[in-house]
Structures are given as structure tokens and as C-alpha cells.
Amino acid sequence: MIRRMYHLLTILAAVTANAATQPTGVSTEQIEIHFVPRSPNQMMSFYEARGFPAEMIDILSKQCFITVGIHNKSKAVIWHDLANWQFSHNGKPLRREHRNYWLDKWRNMNMPLASISTFRWTLIPETLDYLPDEKEGGNIILPRVEGTLSVSARFATGDDRNGDVITINYDKLYCAENQE
């Protein structure tokens, strides 16, 4: 299912990409990570087309969406864990809410289960093992801010997470704006 989500998000990226939302990223010998900032209109069109209630769309339109694609280019297992990703803005930590925060929010608002399920399906998993040459991805949701964002992420490697740690740092993320 995650593979289908990655392909759907890749198609969404190709269809909706414009000058403000071109993919950017980091590539090493072991891992490649693409970041595609999404404008509120892009994401809200996606969710609206799937019948999301106006209350969900209103809340989500105020967030910063970044579609992330990760490719394990190595011959070892790479372990992704969003707990090992730190975001910052203007040198200060920027808190990313865990996917359970959003699920609890939607349940407390009595949102339709189909919308909750679809929303969850579009998020990058909190943890995932990437096998050699595997590509997966999904959305990260951050508070909407102006200017650039930075991310530092650590990935364990090896079957038992006992290999080298891969660290990536990227300081060119941003929250895409609507093209008027």
C-alpha cells in the first residue's frame, strides 16, 4: 500500500509541480531524499477531490505540506524514523506533530472514517525499513512559516540497525505558497 501511495504522490508531483514547488533534495552514495513543497491549493484540491469535509480542509489549508520521497541506494537496510528528524526555522526548533495527533484530532471532530483513512494514507510513515533500492514516501506536515526551513535527519543502517548512521542536513526547505 505504501508503494502505491509513493507512486500516487509521484504522479501528483508531476501533475501539480510548478516553479514554486520544484523538487529539491539530498543525494549521497547511500540515500536520496527528494522534498517537494506543496501549496495549500495543491493539497486542498487533492483532499477536496476525495470528499473531505470542509472543516478538515480548512484546518489543513493552514499547514505546511512537504512531500518526501526516500530512495535507499545502498546494499544495506536503511531505517527511517521521523523521531530522528529535527526541523528548524530561523535557528529555532519547529515542531512536527506525530501522525497520531492528527488522527486523534479527526476522531475528536467526528470526521468520516474514509477521510481519516485517506489522510493517514498520504502521510509518510513514522518508521519504515527501506530495503536496498526501495523507494517510498509521503507527506510531512509542519506549522506554516515564512522563509526557509532546515531539517537534520539520522538513519540507522544494517539488518539490526547496527551499521553506520547516515546523517543528512538540508537548509533549503520552505512552505509553498499558492500561485495567484
PDB file of C-alpha atoms in Angstrom, residues 86-94 148-151:
ATOM      1  CA  GLN A  86      14.583  17.695  13.552  1.00  0.00           C
ATOM      2  CA  PHE A  87      13.112  20.709  11.778  1.00  0.00           C
ATOM      3  CA  SER A  88      14.030  24.307  12.482  1.00  0.00           C
ATOM      4  CA  HIS A  89      13.096  27.789  11.344  1.00  0.00           C
ATOM      5  CA  ASN A  90      15.308  30.826  11.984  1.00  0.00           C
ATOM      6  CA  GLY A  91      17.501  28.689  14.221  1.00  0.00           C
ATOM      7  CA  LYS A  92      14.620  27.603  16.464  1.00  0.00           C
ATOM      8  CA  PRO A  93      13.055  24.132  16.626  1.00  0.00           C
ATOM      9  CA  LEU A  94       9.902  23.684  14.561  1.00  0.00           C
ATOM     10  CA  THR A 148      13.444  28.729   4.781  1.00  0.00           C
ATOM     11  CA  LEU A 149      13.320  25.664   6.985  1.00  0.00           C
ATOM     12  CA  SER A 150      16.109  23.281   7.897  1.00  0.00           C
ATOM     13  CA  VAL A 151      15.972  19.569   8.519  1.00  0.00           C
TER      14      VAL A 151
END
